[in-house]
PDB file of C-alpha atoms in Angstrom:
ATOM      1  CA  MET M   1       3.106  -3.691  49.473  1.00 39.00           C
ATOM      2  CA  THR M   2       0.794  -0.690  49.696  1.00 38.00           C
ATOM      3  CA  VAL M   3      -2.287  -1.044  51.899  1.00 37.00           C
ATOM      4  CA  THR M   4      -5.391   1.076  51.353  1.00 40.00           C
ATOM      5  CA  ALA M   5      -7.236   2.821  54.161  1.00 38.00           C
ATOM      6  CA  ASP M   6      -9.537  -0.161  54.641  1.00 50.00           C
ATOM      7  CA  ARG M   7      -6.512  -2.496  54.946  1.00 52.00           C
ATOM      8  CA  ARG M   8      -6.912  -4.058  51.486  1.00 59.00           C
ATOM      9  CA  PRO M   9      -3.634  -4.604  49.658  1.00 61.00           C
ATOM     10  CA  ALA M  10      -3.206  -2.395  46.609  1.00 57.00           C
ATOM     11  CA  ARG M  11      -0.627  -4.660  44.959  1.00 62.00           C
ATOM     12  CA  GLY M  12       0.931  -8.075  45.257  1.00 64.00           C
ATOM     13  CA  PRO M  13      -0.326 -11.601  46.005  1.00 68.00           C
ATOM     14  CA  GLY M  14      -2.615 -10.310  48.735  1.00 86.00           C
ATOM     15  CA  VAL M  15      -4.850  -8.766  46.076  1.00 92.00           C
ATOM     16  CA  ARG M  16      -5.675 -12.165  44.578  1.00 93.00           C
ATOM     17  CA  GLU M  17      -6.508 -13.556  48.020  1.00 94.00           C
ATOM     18  CA  ALA M  18      -8.607 -10.495  48.879  1.00 94.00           C
ATOM     19  CA  ILE M  19     -10.618 -10.949  45.682  1.00 95.00           C
ATOM     20  CA  LEU M  20     -11.020 -14.671  46.446  1.00 96.00           C
ATOM     21  CA  ASP M  21     -12.169 -13.893  49.991  1.00 95.00           C
ATOM     22  CA  VAL M  22     -14.958 -11.712  48.630  1.00 96.00           C
ATOM     23  CA  ALA M  23     -15.802 -14.181  45.844  1.00 96.00           C
ATOM     24  CA  ALA M  24     -16.018 -17.060  48.328  1.00 94.00           C
ATOM     25  CA  ALA M  25     -18.366 -15.120  50.605  1.00 92.00           C
ATOM     26  CA  GLN M  26     -20.525 -14.030  47.666  1.00 94.00           C
ATOM     27  CA  PHE M  27     -20.649 -17.543  46.145  1.00 94.00           C
ATOM     28  CA  ALA M  28     -21.580 -19.056  49.506  1.00 89.00           C
ATOM     29  CA  GLU M  29     -24.251 -16.447  50.166  1.00 88.00           C
ATOM     30  CA  HIS M  30     -25.861 -16.156  46.726  1.00 92.00           C
ATOM     31  CA  GLY M  31     -24.660 -19.048  44.544  1.00 92.00           C
ATOM     32  CA  ILE M  32     -21.962 -19.021  41.894  1.00 96.00           C
ATOM     33  CA  ARG M  33     -24.001 -18.186  38.795  1.00 94.00           C
ATOM     34  CA  ALA M  34     -25.899 -15.426  40.606  1.00 95.00           C
ATOM     35  CA  VAL M  35     -22.675 -13.553  41.399  1.00 97.00           C
ATOM     36  CA  SER M  36     -21.076 -11.560  38.600  1.00 95.00           C
ATOM     37  CA  ALA M  37     -17.483 -10.400  38.428  1.00 94.00           C
ATOM     38  CA  ASP M  38     -18.842  -6.858  38.757  1.00 93.00           C
ATOM     39  CA  ARG M  39     -20.562  -7.778  42.008  1.00 95.00           C
ATOM     40  CA  ILE M  40     -17.339  -9.263  43.384  1.00 95.00           C
ATOM     41  CA  LEU M  41     -15.434  -6.144  42.342  1.00 92.00           C
ATOM     42  CA  ALA M  42     -17.987  -3.803  43.888  1.00 92.00           C
ATOM     43  CA  GLU M  43     -17.666  -5.623  47.195  1.00 94.00           C
ATOM     44  CA  ALA M  44     -13.879  -6.057  47.008  1.00 92.00           C
ATOM     45  CA  GLY M  45     -13.164  -2.521  45.884  1.00 92.00           C
ATOM     46  CA  PHE M  46     -10.818  -3.436  43.032  1.00 91.00           C
ATOM     47  CA  SER M  47     -10.930  -2.460  39.365  1.00 91.00           C
ATOM     48  CA  LYS M  48     -11.868  -4.764  36.494  1.00 92.00           C
ATOM     49  CA  VAL M  49      -8.281  -4.580  35.285  1.00 92.00           C
ATOM     50  CA  THR M  50      -7.093  -5.880  38.655  1.00 92.00           C
ATOM     51  CA  PHE M  51      -9.680  -8.663  38.695  1.00 93.00           C
ATOM     52  CA  TYR M  52      -8.912  -9.822  35.164  1.00 92.00           C
ATOM     53  CA  ARG M  53      -5.163  -9.642  35.798  1.00 92.00           C
ATOM     54  CA  HIS M  54      -5.626 -12.333  38.449  1.00 93.00           C
ATOM     55  CA  PHE M  55      -8.573 -14.177  36.894  1.00 95.00           C
ATOM     56  CA  PRO M  56      -8.912 -14.006  33.081  1.00 95.00           C
ATOM     57  CA  THR M  57     -12.549 -15.149  33.435  1.00 95.00           C
ATOM     58  CA  LYS M  58     -15.051 -15.493  36.244  1.00 95.00           C
ATOM     59  CA  ASP M  59     -14.780 -19.272  35.806  1.00 96.00           C
ATOM     60  CA  ASP M  60     -11.080 -18.961  36.654  1.00 97.00           C
ATOM     61  CA  ALA M  61     -12.116 -17.281  39.911  1.00 97.00           C
ATOM     62  CA  VAL M  62     -14.595 -20.111  40.573  1.00 98.00           C
ATOM     63  CA  VAL M  63     -11.889 -22.732  39.997  1.00 98.00           C
ATOM     64  CA  ALA M  64      -9.497 -20.840  42.302  1.00 97.00           C
ATOM     65  CA  TYR M  65     -12.215 -20.628  44.966  1.00 97.00           C
ATOM     66  CA  LEU M  66     -12.852 -24.382  44.777  1.00 97.00           C
ATOM     67  CA  GLU M  67      -9.127 -25.173  44.744  1.00 98.00           C
ATOM     68  CA  ARG M  68      -8.757 -23.106  47.912  1.00 96.00           C
ATOM     69  CA  GLU M  69     -11.659 -25.009  49.485  1.00 93.00           C
ATOM     70  CA  LEU M  70     -10.033 -28.278  48.374  1.00 94.00           C
ATOM     71  CA  ALA M  71      -6.738 -27.245  49.997  1.00 94.00           C
ATOM     72  CA  ARG M  72      -8.632 -26.451  53.210  1.00 90.00           C
ATOM     73  CA  VAL M  73     -10.323 -29.863  53.177  1.00 88.00           C
ATOM     74  CA  ARG M  74      -7.024 -31.594  52.432  1.00 89.00           C
ATOM     75  CA  ALA M  75      -5.397 -29.789  55.383  1.00 87.00           C
ATOM     76  CA  VAL M  76      -8.267 -30.793  57.687  1.00 81.00           C
ATOM     77  CA  ILE M  77      -7.920 -34.433  56.608  1.00 81.00           C
ATOM     78  CA  GLU M  78      -4.153 -34.390  57.112  1.00 81.00           C
ATOM     79  CA  ALA M  79      -4.396 -32.691  60.506  1.00 78.00           C
ATOM     80  CA  SER M  80      -7.351 -34.675  61.795  1.00 72.00           C
ATOM     81  CA  GLY M  81      -5.358 -37.486  63.324  1.00 59.00           C
ATOM     82  CA  SER M  82      -7.555 -39.848  61.329  1.00 52.00           C
ATOM     83  CA  ASP M  83      -6.184 -42.838  63.233  1.00 55.00           C
ATOM     84  CA  GLU M  84      -7.967 -41.549  66.333  1.00 62.00           C
ATOM     85  CA  LEU M  85     -11.379 -40.860  64.797  1.00 69.00           C
ATOM     86  CA  ASP M  86     -14.289 -43.019  65.908  1.00 75.00           C
ATOM     87  CA  ARG M  87     -17.517 -43.039  63.913  1.00 74.00           C
ATOM     88  CA  ASP M  88     -18.870 -40.027  65.838  1.00 78.00           C
ATOM     89  CA  ALA M  89     -15.718 -38.012  65.163  1.00 76.00           C
ATOM     90  CA  LEU M  90     -15.787 -39.060  61.499  1.00 77.00           C
ATOM     91  CA  ALA M  91     -19.411 -37.929  61.217  1.00 79.00           C
ATOM     92  CA  ALA M  92     -18.543 -34.639  62.890  1.00 76.00           C
ATOM     93  CA  ALA M  93     -15.596 -34.151  60.518  1.00 76.00           C
ATOM     94  CA  LEU M  94     -17.758 -34.951  57.495  1.00 77.00           C
ATOM     95  CA  THR M  95     -20.436 -32.464  58.579  1.00 76.00           C
ATOM     96  CA  GLU M  96     -18.093 -29.781  59.991  1.00 75.00           C
ATOM     97  CA  GLU M  97     -18.959 -27.472  57.115  1.00 69.00           C
ATOM     98  CA  MET M  98     -22.505 -27.042  58.422  1.00 68.00           C
ATOM     99  CA  CYS M  99     -21.225 -24.921  61.294  1.00 67.00           C
ATOM    100  CA  ARG M 100     -19.432 -22.439  59.037  1.00 67.00           C
ATOM    101  CA  PRO M 101     -20.949 -18.973  58.590  1.00 63.00           C
ATOM    102  CA  HIS M 102     -23.267 -18.557  55.595  1.00 66.00           C
ATOM    103  CA  PHE M 103     -23.490 -22.316  55.037  1.00 74.00           C
ATOM    104  CA  ARG M 104     -25.623 -23.022  51.966  1.00 78.00           C
ATOM    105  CA  GLY M 105     -24.614 -26.604  51.367  1.00 81.00           C
ATOM    106  CA  CYS M 106     -21.405 -28.209  50.188  1.00 88.00           C
ATOM    107  CA  PRO M 107     -19.551 -25.797  47.884  1.00 91.00           C
ATOM    108  CA  PHE M 108     -18.542 -28.708  45.659  1.00 94.00           C
ATOM    109  CA  ILE M 109     -22.057 -30.101  45.305  1.00 93.00           C
ATOM    110  CA  ASN M 110     -23.360 -26.587  44.648  1.00 92.00           C
ATOM    111  CA  ALA M 111     -20.685 -25.966  42.013  1.00 96.00           C
ATOM    112  CA  ALA M 112     -21.449 -29.276  40.313  1.00 96.00           C
ATOM    113  CA  ALA M 113     -25.122 -28.327  40.152  1.00 95.00           C
ATOM    114  CA  GLU M 114     -24.270 -24.987  38.556  1.00 95.00           C
ATOM    115  CA  TYR M 115     -21.717 -26.420  36.110  1.00 97.00           C
ATOM    116  CA  PRO M 116     -23.313 -29.526  34.598  1.00 95.00           C
ATOM    117  CA  GLU M 117     -20.713 -29.981  31.832  1.00 96.00           C
ATOM    118  CA  PRO M 118     -18.589 -32.955  32.988  1.00 94.00           C
ATOM    119  CA  ASP M 119     -15.403 -31.689  31.276  1.00 96.00           C
ATOM    120  CA  HIS M 120     -15.586 -28.171  32.671  1.00 97.00           C
ATOM    121  CA  PRO M 121     -12.589 -27.183  34.861  1.00 98.00           C
ATOM    122  CA  VAL M 122     -14.971 -26.600  37.790  1.00 98.00           C
ATOM    123  CA  ARG M 123     -16.160 -30.205  37.563  1.00 98.00           C
ATOM    124  CA  ARG M 124     -12.554 -31.441  37.527  1.00 98.00           C
ATOM    125  CA  VAL M 125     -11.983 -29.783  40.931  1.00 98.00           C
ATOM    126  CA  VAL M 126     -15.261 -31.284  42.182  1.00 98.00           C
ATOM    127  CA  ALA M 127     -14.106 -34.746  41.025  1.00 97.00           C
ATOM    128  CA  GLU M 128     -10.751 -34.252  42.763  1.00 97.00           C
ATOM    129  CA  PHE M 129     -12.545 -33.339  45.982  1.00 96.00           C
ATOM    130  CA  ARG M 130     -14.786 -36.375  45.817  1.00 96.00           C
ATOM    131  CA  ALA M 131     -11.863 -38.708  45.104  1.00 96.00           C
ATOM    132  CA  LEU M 132      -9.963 -37.233  48.059  1.00 94.00           C
ATOM    133  CA  MET M 133     -12.917 -37.711  50.383  1.00 93.00           C
ATOM    134  CA  VAL M 134     -13.669 -41.285  49.273  1.00 94.00           C
ATOM    135  CA  ALA M 135      -9.984 -42.209  49.650  1.00 92.00           C
ATOM    136  CA  ALA M 136      -9.879 -40.682  53.143  1.00 90.00           C
ATOM    137  CA  ILE M 137     -13.020 -42.566  54.168  1.00 92.00           C
ATOM    138  CA  ASP M 138     -11.652 -45.804  52.678  1.00 92.00           C
ATOM    139  CA  ALA M 139      -8.394 -45.332  54.616  1.00 89.00           C
ATOM    140  CA  TRP M 140     -10.412 -44.722  57.784  1.00 89.00           C
ATOM    141  CA  LEU M 141     -12.322 -47.977  57.185  1.00 91.00           C
ATOM    142  CA  ALA M 142      -9.109 -49.904  56.493  1.00 90.00           C
ATOM    143  CA  ARG M 143      -7.567 -48.680  59.777  1.00 87.00           C
ATOM    144  CA  ARG M 144     -10.610 -50.059  61.569  1.00 86.00           C
ATOM    145  CA  GLY M 145     -10.079 -53.473  60.011  1.00 89.00           C
ATOM    146  CA  VAL M 146     -13.116 -53.365  57.732  1.00 91.00           C
ATOM    147  CA  GLU M 147     -12.294 -55.942  55.078  1.00 86.00           C
ATOM    148  CA  GLU M 148     -15.405 -55.724  52.904  1.00 84.00           C
ATOM    149  CA  ARG M 149     -14.930 -52.082  51.920  1.00 87.00           C
ATOM    150  CA  ALA M 150     -15.947 -52.298  48.258  1.00 79.00           C
ATOM    151  CA  GLY M 151     -18.409 -49.473  47.750  1.00 92.00           C
ATOM    152  CA  LEU M 152     -18.655 -48.708  51.470  1.00 95.00           C
ATOM    153  CA  ALA M 153     -16.620 -45.495  51.257  1.00 95.00           C
ATOM    154  CA  GLU M 154     -18.853 -44.312  48.404  1.00 95.00           C
ATOM    155  CA  GLN M 155     -21.934 -45.115  50.490  1.00 95.00           C
ATOM    156  CA  ILE M 156     -20.586 -43.101  53.408  1.00 95.00           C
ATOM    157  CA  MET M 157     -19.755 -40.261  51.025  1.00 95.00           C
ATOM    158  CA  MET M 158     -23.325 -40.369  49.738  1.00 95.00           C
ATOM    159  CA  LEU M 159     -24.600 -40.241  53.322  1.00 94.00           C
ATOM    160  CA  ARG M 160     -22.324 -37.243  53.924  1.00 92.00           C
ATOM    161  CA  ASP M 161     -23.776 -35.492  50.881  1.00 93.00           C
ATOM    162  CA  GLY M 162     -27.294 -36.070  52.144  1.00 92.00           C
ATOM    163  CA  ALA M 163     -26.315 -34.977  55.657  1.00 89.00           C
ATOM    164  CA  LEU M 164     -24.992 -31.655  54.356  1.00 88.00           C
ATOM    165  CA  VAL M 165     -28.219 -31.037  52.463  1.00 88.00           C
ATOM    166  CA  ALA M 166     -30.238 -31.945  55.570  1.00 88.00           C
ATOM    167  CA  GLY M 167     -28.055 -29.679  57.682  1.00 83.00           C
ATOM    168  CA  TYR M 168     -28.747 -26.788  55.355  1.00 82.00           C
ATOM    169  CA  LEU M 169     -32.483 -27.440  55.181  1.00 86.00           C
ATOM    170  CA  ASP M 170     -33.094 -28.414  58.819  1.00 84.00           C
ATOM    171  CA  HIS M 171     -30.614 -26.070  60.554  1.00 81.00           C
ATOM    172  CA  ASP M 172     -29.711 -28.832  63.026  1.00 83.00           C
ATOM    173  CA  PRO M 173     -26.023 -29.673  62.506  1.00 81.00           C
ATOM    174  CA  ASP M 174     -25.717 -31.598  65.776  1.00 83.00           C
ATOM    175  CA  GLY M 175     -28.746 -33.764  65.028  1.00 88.00           C
ATOM    176  CA  VAL M 176     -27.583 -34.403  61.493  1.00 86.00           C
ATOM    177  CA  ALA M 177     -24.082 -35.330  62.697  1.00 86.00           C
ATOM    178  CA  ARG M 178     -25.591 -37.797  65.206  1.00 89.00           C
ATOM    179  CA  ALA M 179     -27.803 -39.351  62.524  1.00 92.00           C
ATOM    180  CA  LEU M 180     -24.827 -39.629  60.178  1.00 91.00           C
ATOM    181  CA  ALA M 181     -22.739 -41.273  62.926  1.00 90.00           C
ATOM    182  CA  ASP M 182     -25.518 -43.801  63.523  1.00 92.00           C
ATOM    183  CA  ALA M 183     -25.773 -44.546  59.794  1.00 93.00           C
ATOM    184  CA  ILE M 184     -21.987 -44.946  59.479  1.00 92.00           C
ATOM    185  CA  GLY M 185     -22.001 -47.285  62.486  1.00 90.00           C
ATOM    186  CA  ALA M 186     -24.755 -49.410  60.966  1.00 92.00           C
ATOM    187  CA  LEU M 187     -22.956 -49.663  57.625  1.00 92.00           C
ATOM    188  CA  VAL M 188     -19.657 -50.594  59.272  1.00 90.00           C
ATOM    189  CA  ARG M 189     -21.328 -53.229  61.483  1.00 88.00           C
ATOM    190  CA  GLU M 190     -23.102 -54.687  58.470  1.00 87.00           C
ATOM    191  CA  SER M 191     -19.806 -54.895  56.552  1.00 83.00           C
ATOM    192  CA  SER M 192     -17.820 -56.440  59.395  1.00 75.00           C
TER     193      SER M 192
END
C-alpha cells in the first residue's frame, strides 16, 4: 500500500477508513445534512472518483459511519463485563459518549432527526442500534433479578436519550450521569 506524505493511504482498504474518519468528524461537528461529499473530500484529500468507488452515494457513507458507530457500541457492550455493572456504572456506560471529542448528541438520534423516512437505510441502522441497547439494558435488569421488566428497558433507554441531550446542552456529563443513575435506581426500585 502506498502512503502519501501526510500518511494517508493512496490505495487499499485504508482509504475507505480514512474517508470514514473524516466523514465521522465532519458529521459530528456540523451535522450530516450540512456536510457534502465535496466537503469530506476536501478535508480527506481524496478525489471524487475515490470517494464514489467506496461510497456510491453520500447516504452510503452515512450508513457506513453509523454501522461503524454501531460496531463500536456493540464492542463496548460485549467488553463491559455487564454482569459487574451497578446502576452508577450502567449510567456511566449509557452516557459515555458525552465525554467524546466534538460531542453533539447521540449520532443515532441525530441521524434519525435528519432522515425522517422510516424505511431509509439510515433509519434501519438507527433501529438496530436501539434494539441492541434495549436488549442490553433488559439483560442487565434480568441479571439483577428484576422480574417486572416489561417496558422498563425502554424507559431507561428513553432516560438515556434525554441524558445525552442534557449532556450536550448543559456540558455537565458527570452531573447528567449521576442524575441518570438516580433515575435508573428509582425505576428499578419501583419495579422490584
